[in-house]
Coordinates of C-alpha atoms and ligand atoms in Angstrom, one line a residue:
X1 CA -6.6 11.8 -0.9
X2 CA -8.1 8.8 1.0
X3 CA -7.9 5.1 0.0
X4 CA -8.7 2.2 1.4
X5 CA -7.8 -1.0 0.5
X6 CA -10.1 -3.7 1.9
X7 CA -10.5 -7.6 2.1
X8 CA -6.6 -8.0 1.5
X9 CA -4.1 -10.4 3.3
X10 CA -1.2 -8.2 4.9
X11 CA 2.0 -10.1 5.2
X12 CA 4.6 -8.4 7.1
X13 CA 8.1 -9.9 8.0
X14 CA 6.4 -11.2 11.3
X15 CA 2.7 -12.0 10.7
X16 CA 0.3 -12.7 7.9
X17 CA -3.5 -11.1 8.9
X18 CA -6.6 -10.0 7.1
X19 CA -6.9 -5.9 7.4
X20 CA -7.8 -3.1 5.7
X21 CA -5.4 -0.5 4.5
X22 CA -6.5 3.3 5.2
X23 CA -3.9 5.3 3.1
X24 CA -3.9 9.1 3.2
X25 CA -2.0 11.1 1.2
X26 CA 1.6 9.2 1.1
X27 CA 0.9 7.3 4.5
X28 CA -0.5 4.4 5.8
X29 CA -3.3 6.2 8.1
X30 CA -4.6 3.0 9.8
X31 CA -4.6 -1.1 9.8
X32 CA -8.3 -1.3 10.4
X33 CA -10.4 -4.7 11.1
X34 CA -12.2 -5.6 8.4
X35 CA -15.5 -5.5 10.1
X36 CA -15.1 -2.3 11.9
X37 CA -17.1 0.3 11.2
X38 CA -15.0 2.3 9.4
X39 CA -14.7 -0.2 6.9
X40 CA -18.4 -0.9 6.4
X41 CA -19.2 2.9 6.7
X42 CA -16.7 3.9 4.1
X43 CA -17.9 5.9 1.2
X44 CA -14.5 6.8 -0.6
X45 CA -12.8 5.4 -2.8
X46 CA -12.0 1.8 -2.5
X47 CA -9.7 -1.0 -3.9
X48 CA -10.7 -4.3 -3.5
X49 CA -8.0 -6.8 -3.0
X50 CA -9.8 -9.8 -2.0
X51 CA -7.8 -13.2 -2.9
X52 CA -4.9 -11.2 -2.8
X53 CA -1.7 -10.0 -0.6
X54 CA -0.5 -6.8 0.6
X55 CA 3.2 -6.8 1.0
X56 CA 5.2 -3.3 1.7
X57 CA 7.2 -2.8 -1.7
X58 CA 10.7 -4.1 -2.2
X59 CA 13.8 -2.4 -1.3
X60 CA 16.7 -3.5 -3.4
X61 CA 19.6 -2.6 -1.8
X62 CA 21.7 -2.9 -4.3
X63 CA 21.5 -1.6 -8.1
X64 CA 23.9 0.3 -10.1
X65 CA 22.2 2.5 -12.3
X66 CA 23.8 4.8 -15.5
X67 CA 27.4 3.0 -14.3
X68 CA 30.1 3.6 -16.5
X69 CA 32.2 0.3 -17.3
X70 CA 34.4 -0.7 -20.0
X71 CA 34.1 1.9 -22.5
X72 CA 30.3 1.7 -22.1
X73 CA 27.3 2.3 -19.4
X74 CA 25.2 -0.3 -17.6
X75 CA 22.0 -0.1 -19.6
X76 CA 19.4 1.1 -17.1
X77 CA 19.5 4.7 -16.5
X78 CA 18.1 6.0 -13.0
X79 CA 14.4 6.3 -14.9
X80 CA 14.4 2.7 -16.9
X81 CA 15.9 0.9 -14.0
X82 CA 13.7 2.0 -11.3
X83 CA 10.5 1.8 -13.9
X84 CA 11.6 -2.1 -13.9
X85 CA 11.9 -2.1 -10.5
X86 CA 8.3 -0.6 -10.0
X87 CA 6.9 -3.5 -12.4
X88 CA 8.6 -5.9 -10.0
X89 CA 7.2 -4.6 -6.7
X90 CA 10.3 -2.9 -5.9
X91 CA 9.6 0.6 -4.9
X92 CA 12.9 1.5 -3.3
X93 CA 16.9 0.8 -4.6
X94 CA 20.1 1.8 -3.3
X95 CA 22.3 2.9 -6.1
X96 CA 26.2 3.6 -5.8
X97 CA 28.2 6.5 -6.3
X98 CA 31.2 6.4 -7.9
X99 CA 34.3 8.0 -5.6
X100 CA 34.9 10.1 -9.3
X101 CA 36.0 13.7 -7.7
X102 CA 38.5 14.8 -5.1
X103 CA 35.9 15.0 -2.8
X104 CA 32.5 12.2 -1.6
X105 CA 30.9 16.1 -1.6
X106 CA 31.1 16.6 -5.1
X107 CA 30.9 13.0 -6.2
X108 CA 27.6 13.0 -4.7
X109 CA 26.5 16.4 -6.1
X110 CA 27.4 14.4 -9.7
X111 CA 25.5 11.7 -8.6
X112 CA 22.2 13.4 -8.1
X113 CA 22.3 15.0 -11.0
X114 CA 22.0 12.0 -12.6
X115 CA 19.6 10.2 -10.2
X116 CA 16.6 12.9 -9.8
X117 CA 14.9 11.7 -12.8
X118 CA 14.1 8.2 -10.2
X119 CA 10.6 6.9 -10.7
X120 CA 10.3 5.5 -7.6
X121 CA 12.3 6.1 -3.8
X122 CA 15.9 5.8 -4.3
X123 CA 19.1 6.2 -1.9
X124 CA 22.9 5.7 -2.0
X125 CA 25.6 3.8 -0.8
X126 CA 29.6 5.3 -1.4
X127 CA 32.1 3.3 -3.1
X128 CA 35.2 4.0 -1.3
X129 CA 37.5 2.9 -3.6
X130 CA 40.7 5.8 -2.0
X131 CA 41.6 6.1 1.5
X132 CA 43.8 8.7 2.6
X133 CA 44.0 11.8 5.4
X134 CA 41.7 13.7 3.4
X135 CA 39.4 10.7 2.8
X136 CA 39.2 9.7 6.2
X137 CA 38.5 13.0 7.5
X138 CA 35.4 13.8 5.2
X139 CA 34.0 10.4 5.5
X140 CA 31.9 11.3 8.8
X141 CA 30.5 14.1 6.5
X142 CA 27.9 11.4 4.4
X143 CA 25.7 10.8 7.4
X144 CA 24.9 14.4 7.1
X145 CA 24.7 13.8 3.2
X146 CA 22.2 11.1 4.4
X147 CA 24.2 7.7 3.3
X148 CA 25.2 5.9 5.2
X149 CA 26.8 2.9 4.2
X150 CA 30.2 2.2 2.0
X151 CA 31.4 -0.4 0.3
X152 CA 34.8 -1.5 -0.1
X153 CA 36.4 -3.8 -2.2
X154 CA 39.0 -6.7 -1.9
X155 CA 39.2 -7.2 -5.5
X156 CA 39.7 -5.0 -8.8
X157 CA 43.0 -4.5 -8.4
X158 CA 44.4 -0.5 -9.3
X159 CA 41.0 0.4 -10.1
X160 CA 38.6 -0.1 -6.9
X161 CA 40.3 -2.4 -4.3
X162 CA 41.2 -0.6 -0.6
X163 CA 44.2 -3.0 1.0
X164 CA 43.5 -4.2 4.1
X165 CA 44.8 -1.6 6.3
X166 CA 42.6 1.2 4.5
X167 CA 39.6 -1.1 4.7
X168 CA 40.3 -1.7 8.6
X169 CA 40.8 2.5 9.5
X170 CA 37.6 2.8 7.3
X171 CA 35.8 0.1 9.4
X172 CA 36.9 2.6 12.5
X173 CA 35.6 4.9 10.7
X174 CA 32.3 3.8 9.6
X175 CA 31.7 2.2 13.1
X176 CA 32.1 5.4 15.2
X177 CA 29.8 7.1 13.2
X178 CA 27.1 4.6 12.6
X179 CA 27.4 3.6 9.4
X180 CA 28.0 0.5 8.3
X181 CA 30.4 -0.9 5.2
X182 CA 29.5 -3.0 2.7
X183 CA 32.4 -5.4 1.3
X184 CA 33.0 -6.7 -2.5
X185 CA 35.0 -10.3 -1.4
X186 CA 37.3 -11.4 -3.7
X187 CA 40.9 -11.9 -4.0
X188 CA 42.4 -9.5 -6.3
X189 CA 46.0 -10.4 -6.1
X190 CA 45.0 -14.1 -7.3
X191 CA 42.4 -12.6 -9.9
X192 CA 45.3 -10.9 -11.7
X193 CA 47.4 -13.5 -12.0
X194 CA 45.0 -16.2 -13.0
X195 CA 43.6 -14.0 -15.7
X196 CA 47.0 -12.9 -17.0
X197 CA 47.7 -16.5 -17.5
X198 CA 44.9 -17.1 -18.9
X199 CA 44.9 -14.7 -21.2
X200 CA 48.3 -15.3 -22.2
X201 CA 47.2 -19.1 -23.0
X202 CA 44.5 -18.6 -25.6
X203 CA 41.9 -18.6 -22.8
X204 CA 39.3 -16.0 -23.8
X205 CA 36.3 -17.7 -23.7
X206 CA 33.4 -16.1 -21.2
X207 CA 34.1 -19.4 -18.6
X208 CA 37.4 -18.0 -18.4
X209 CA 35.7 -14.9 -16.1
X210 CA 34.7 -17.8 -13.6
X211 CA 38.1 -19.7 -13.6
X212 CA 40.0 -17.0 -12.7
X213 CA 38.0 -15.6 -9.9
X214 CA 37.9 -19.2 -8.0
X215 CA 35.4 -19.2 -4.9
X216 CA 38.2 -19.0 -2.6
X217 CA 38.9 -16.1 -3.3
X218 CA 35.4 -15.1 -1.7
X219 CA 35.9 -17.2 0.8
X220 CA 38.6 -15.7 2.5
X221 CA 38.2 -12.0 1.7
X222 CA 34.9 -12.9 3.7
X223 CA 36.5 -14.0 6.6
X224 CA 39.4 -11.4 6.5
X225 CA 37.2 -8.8 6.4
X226 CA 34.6 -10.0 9.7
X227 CA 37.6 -10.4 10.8
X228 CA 39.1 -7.0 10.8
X229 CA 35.7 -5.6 11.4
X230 CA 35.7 -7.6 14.6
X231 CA 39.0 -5.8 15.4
X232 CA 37.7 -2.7 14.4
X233 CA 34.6 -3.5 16.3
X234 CA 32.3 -2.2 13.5
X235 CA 29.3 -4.1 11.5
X236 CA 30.0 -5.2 8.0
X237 CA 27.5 -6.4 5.4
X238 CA 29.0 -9.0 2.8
X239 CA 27.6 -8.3 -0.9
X240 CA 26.7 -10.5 -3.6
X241 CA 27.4 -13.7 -1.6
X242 CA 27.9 -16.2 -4.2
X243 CA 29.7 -19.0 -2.7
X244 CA 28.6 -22.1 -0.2
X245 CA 32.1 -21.3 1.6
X246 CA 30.7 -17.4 2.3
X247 CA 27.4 -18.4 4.1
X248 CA 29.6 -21.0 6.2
X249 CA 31.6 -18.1 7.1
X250 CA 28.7 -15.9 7.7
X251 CA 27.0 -18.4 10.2
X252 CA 30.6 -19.5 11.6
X253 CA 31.5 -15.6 12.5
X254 CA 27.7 -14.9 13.8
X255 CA 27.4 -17.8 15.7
X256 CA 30.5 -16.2 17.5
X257 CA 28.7 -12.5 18.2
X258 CA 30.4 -11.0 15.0
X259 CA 28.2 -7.6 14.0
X260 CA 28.5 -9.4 10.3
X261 CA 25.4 -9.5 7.6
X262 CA 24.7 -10.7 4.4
X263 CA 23.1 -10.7 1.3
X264 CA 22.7 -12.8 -2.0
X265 CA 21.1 -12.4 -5.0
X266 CA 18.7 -14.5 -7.2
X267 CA 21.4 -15.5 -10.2
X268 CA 23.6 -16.8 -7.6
X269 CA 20.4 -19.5 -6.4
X270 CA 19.9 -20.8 -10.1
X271 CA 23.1 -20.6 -12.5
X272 CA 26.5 -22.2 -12.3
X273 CA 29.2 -22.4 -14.0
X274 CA 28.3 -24.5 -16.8
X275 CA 25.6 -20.9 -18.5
X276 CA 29.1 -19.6 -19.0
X277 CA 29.5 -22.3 -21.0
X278 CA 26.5 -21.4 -23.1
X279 CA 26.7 -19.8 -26.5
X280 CA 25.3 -16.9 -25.4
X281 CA 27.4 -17.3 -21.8
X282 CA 28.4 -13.6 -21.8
X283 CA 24.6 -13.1 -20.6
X284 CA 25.9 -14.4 -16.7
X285 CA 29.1 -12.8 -17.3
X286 CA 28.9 -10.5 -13.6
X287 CA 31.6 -10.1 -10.5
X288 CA 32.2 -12.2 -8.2
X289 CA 30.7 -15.3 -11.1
X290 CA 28.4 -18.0 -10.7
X291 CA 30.0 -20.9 -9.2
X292 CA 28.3 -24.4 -8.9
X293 CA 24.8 -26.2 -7.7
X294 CA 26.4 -27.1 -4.4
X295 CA 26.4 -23.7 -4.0
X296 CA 23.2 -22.8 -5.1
X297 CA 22.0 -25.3 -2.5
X298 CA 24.1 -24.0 -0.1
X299 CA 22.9 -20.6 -0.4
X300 CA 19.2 -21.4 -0.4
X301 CA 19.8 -23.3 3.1
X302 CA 21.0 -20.0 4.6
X303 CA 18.2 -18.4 3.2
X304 CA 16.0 -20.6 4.7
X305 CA 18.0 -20.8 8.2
X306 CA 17.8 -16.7 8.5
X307 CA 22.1 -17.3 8.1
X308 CA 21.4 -14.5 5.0
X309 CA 19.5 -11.0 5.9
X310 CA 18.9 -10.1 2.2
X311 CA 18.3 -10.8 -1.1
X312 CA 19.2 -7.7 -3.5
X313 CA 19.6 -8.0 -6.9
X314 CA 23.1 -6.3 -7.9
X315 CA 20.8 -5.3 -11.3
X316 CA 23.9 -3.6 -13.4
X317 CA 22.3 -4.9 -17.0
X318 CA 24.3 -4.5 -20.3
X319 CA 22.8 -5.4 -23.5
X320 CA 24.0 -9.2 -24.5
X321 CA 24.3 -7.5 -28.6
X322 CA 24.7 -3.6 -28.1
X323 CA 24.6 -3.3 -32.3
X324 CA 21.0 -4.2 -32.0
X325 CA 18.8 -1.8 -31.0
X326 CA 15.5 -2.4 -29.0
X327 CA 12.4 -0.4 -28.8
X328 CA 11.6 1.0 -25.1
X329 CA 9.0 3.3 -24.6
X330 CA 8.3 4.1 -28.8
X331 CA 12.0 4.6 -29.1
X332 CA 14.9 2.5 -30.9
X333 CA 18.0 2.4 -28.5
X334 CA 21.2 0.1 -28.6
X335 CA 23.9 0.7 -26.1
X336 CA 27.2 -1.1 -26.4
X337 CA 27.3 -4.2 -24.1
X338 CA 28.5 -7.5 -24.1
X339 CA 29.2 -8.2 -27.5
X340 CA 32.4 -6.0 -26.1
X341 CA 34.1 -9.1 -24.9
X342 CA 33.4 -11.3 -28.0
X343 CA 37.2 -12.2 -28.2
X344 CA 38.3 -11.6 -24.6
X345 CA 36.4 -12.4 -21.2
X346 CA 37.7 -9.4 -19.7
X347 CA 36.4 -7.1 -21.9
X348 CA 32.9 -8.1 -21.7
X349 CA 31.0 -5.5 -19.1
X350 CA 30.3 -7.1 -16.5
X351 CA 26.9 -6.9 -14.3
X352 CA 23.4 -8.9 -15.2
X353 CA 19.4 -7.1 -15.0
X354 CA 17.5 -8.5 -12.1
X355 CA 15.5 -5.5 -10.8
X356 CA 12.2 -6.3 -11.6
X357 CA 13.0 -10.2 -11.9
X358 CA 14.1 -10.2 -8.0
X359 CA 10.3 -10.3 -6.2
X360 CA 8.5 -12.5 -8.5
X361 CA 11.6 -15.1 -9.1
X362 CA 11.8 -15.8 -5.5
X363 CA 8.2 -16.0 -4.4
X364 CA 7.4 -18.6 -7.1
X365 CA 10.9 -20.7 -6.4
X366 CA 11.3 -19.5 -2.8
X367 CA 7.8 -19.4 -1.4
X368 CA 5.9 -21.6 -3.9
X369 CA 8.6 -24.4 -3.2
X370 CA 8.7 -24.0 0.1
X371 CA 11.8 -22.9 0.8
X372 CA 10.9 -20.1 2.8
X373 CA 7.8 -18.5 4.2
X374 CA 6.2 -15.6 2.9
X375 CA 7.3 -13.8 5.8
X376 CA 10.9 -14.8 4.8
X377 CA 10.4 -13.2 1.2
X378 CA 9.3 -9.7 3.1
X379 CA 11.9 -9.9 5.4
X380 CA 14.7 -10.6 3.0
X381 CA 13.4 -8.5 0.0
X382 CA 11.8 -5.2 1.8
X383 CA 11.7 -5.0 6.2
X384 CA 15.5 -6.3 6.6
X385 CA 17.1 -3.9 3.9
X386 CA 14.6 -1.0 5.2
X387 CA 15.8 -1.8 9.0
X388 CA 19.8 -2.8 8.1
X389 CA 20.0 0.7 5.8
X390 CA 18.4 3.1 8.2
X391 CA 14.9 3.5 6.8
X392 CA 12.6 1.7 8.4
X393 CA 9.5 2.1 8.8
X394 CA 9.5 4.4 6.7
X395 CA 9.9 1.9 4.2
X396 CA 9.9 -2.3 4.7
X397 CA 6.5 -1.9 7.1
X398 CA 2.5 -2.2 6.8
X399 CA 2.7 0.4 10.0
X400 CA 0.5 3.6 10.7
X401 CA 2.6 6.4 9.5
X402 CA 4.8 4.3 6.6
X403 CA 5.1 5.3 3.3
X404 CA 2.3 3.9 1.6
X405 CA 4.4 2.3 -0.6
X406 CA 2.5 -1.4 -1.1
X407 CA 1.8 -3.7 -3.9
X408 CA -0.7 -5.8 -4.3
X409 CA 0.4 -9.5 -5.2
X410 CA -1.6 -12.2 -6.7
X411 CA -0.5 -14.9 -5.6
X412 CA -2.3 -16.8 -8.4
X413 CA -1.2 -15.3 -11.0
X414 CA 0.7 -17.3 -13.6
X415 CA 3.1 -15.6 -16.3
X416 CA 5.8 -17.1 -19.0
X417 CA 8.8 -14.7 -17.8
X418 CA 11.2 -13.0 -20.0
X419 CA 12.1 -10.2 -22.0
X420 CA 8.6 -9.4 -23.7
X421 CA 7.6 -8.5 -19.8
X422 CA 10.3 -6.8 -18.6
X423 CA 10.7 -3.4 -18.1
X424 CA 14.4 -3.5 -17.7
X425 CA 16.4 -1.8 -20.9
X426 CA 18.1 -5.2 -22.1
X427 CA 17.8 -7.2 -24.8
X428 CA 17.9 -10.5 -22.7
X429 CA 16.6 -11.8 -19.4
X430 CA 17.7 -14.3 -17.1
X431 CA 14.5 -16.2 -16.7
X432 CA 13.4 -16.2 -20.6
X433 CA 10.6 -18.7 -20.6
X434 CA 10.1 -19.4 -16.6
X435 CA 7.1 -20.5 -15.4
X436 CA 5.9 -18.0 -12.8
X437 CA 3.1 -18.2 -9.9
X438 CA 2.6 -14.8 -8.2
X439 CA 3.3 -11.1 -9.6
X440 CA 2.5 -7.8 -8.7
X441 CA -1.4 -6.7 -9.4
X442 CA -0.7 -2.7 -8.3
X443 CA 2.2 -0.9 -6.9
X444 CA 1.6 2.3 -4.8
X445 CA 4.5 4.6 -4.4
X446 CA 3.8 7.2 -0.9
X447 CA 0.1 6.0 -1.6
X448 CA 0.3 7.1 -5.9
X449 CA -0.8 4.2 -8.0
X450 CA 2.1 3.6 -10.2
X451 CA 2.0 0.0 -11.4
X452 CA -1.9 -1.4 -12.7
X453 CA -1.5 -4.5 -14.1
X454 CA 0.5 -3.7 -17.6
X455 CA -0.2 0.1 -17.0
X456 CA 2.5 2.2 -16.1
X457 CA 1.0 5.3 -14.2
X458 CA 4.6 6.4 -12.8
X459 CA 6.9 9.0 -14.4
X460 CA 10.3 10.1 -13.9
X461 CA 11.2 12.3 -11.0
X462 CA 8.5 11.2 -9.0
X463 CA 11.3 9.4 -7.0
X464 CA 12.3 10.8 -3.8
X465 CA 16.1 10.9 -2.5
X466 CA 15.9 9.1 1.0
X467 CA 18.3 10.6 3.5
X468 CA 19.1 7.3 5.4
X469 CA 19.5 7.5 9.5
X470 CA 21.7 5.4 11.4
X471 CA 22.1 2.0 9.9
X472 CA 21.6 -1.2 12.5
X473 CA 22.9 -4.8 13.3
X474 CA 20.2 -7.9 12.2
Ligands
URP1 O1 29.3 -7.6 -12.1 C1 28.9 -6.8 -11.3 N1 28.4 -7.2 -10.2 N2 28.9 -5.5 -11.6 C2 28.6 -4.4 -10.7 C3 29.8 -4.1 -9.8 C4 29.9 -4.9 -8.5 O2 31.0 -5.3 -8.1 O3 28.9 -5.0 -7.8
ZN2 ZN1 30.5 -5.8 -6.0
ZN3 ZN1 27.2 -4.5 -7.3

């Protein structure tokens, strides 16, 4: 099938220009002027997008779908979470799987089981959360697997954490073999003993899960790990950044040739310390916390200064009262979630929904303040993720031969955000009541219409696993 999409505004991470889209089957065919003659000779069928923008769809490189936490699952299985995701204008995620077998081999296996019923393009990163012989030697084995990527973490001590001298043979590791690893900073050691004492002093209100993971912490598990990447002479890409004192590092270690990358996400630009505070404060409970406005401000400067490649979402949503069920798609569901940690911060599960938040949060406080440019948004939400996670152009591009995956933004269009419009399986949003400028009008998936306005056209399994190449250094 032919479409072609005419009188629309492409913006690409480099250029905004008027052309017409040809899409055939699941690729872009052609960019064509708008008065050539193809255009004004075409009889099939056409979309009109005039007043609007053609971005490619967001890739969220980070999500944690169906996760097992605490006694409970994140709330967003691998068809609810990317449904959200699709409503956003995201049309590819990077989920994680969980190092739970003696072997990455059959942890993955498990993991596709789980992730086939995707609605839209999905891919995975590994947890490596063991490091022996064994480990080590299978590890070069997931490039054949198609992922690519790892992450390790300095925190979650006895559970997830890798000491130092796993994470640096890892980093030899991942660098010989072109991958890249991703890195949870925290520090562990001072996490446990903070918390303990906390605990142990009556301390179990949800600010309590910010006061014991303090921002230095992040700080220099950032550092230590460029650092041993550096030594290791591998690229690392630092989740979740969170704190002011990360993005200093990030630019200080750059600015010095480090092969180091970053990426935030949109609850550490707006909330602080003070929504734990909040009655309802378990709602921000996530790892690493919020932290404070200077931050925020911080983190929006490196945005702006290209110091931060991405902005991913680290959607992991748990419902804020789990007794409660909500109705999603004619069905009553409650899954237990926060209400876990009612009388202890460490019980509460911890993650936040963001999916389908991420695209139209930033445009309207990121490109309708000015912050950054609308080529910024594409480059941070879709074309740096594709490029940094091997799977560009497939994906992240408005290039002959992409995946026709596009949506259609209006950039006029004004919604009051929240729960009522979200998509996401959660009884609470971030954003209740924003004031939005810009959403998604249609959302192709490989050239299928799967978003119209309110009209969900997608279904599950119509995701496709993407076997990521060689990942590469922004
Ligand atoms: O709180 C969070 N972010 N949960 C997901 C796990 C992680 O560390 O990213
Ligand atoms: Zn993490
Ligand atoms: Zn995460």
């Amino acid at each position: 099938m032919t479409t072609l999409i005419k009188n629309g505004t492409l913006v690409t991470a480099s250029e905004t220009f008027q052309a017409n889209v040809l899409i055939e089957g699941e690729k872009i065919l052609e960019l064509l002027a708008p008065q050539s003659e193809v255009s004004r000779l075409w009889t099939g069928e056409v979309i009109d997008a005039s007043g609007k923008l053609i971005l490619p769809g967001g890739v969220d490189p980070h999500v944690h779908l169906d996760l097992p936490m605490f006694g409970t699952v994140s709330s967003d299985d691998h068809y609810t979470g990317t449904k959200a995701a699709a409503f956003g204008g995201t049309t590819t995620v990077i989920d994680f799987v969980s190092f739970d077998f003696p072997t990455f081999r059959q942890s993955v296996d498990a993991w596709h089981a789980k992730a086939e019923k995707a609605a839209v393009d999905y891919a995975a990163h590994m947890n490596l959360t063991r490091f022996d012989e064994a480990v080590a030697a299978e590890l070069p084995s997931l490039v054949e697997m198609g992922i690519t990527s790892v992450k390790t973490f300095t925190a979650y001590n006895n559970r997830l954490r890798l000491d130092d001298g796993s994470i640096f043979k890892a980093l030899r590791l991942t660098g010989k073999n072109g991958m890249l690893m991703l890195l949870h900073a925290e520090n562990g050691d001072v996490i446990e003993i903070l918390t303990t004492e906390a605990l142990n002093t009556g301390h179990w209100q949800p600010e309590w899960h910010a006061k014991t993971r303090p921002a230095w912490g992040a700080v220099e598990a950032a550092l230590r790990a460029f650092a041993l990447a550096a030594t290791a002479d591998a690229p690392l890409y630092l989740v979740h950044m969170n704190t002011a004192g990360e993005a200093d590092m990030l630019q200080y270690t750059r600015q010095r040739g480090l092969k180091v990358m970053g990426e935030t996400c949109p609850q550490y630009l707006f909330f602080t310390e003070d929504d734990l505070r909040r009655p309802d404060g378990a709602k921000w409970i996530c790892s690493p916390p919020m932290r404070t406005a200077a931050d925020n401000a911080r983190l929006w400067q490196a945005l702006s200064e290209d110091i931060i490649q991405t902005v991913g979402t680290d959607h992991c949503p748990f419902f804020f009262d789990g007794t409660k069920p909500i109705r999603y798609e004619g069905q009553e569901i409650a899954i237990p979630g926060k209400e876990l940690g009612r009388d202890d911060f460490t019980k509460i599960p911890n993650g936040l929904p963001g999916v389908q938040d991420r695209l139209p949060v930033l445009w309207t406080t990121g490109v309708g303040s000015g912050k950054i440019t609308a080529q910024q948004f594409v480059a941070l939400t879709s074309t740096n993720p594709a490029k940094i996670f091997g799977m560009y152009p497939s994906k992240g591009a408005l290039l002959p031969g992409s995946d026709a995956d596009l949506v259609i933004w209006d950039p006029q269009k004004k919604v009051r955000y929240g729960v009522a419009m979200s998509h996401q399986r959660t009884d609470y949003n971030l954003y209740e009541g924003w004031e939005l400028t810009g959403y998604p009008e249609k959302v192709f998936l490989r050239g299928k219409l799967i978003v119209d306005g309110e009209q969900w056209l997608g279904r599950a399994g119509e995701g496709r696993f993407i076997k990521r190449s060689e990942t590469a250094f922004l």
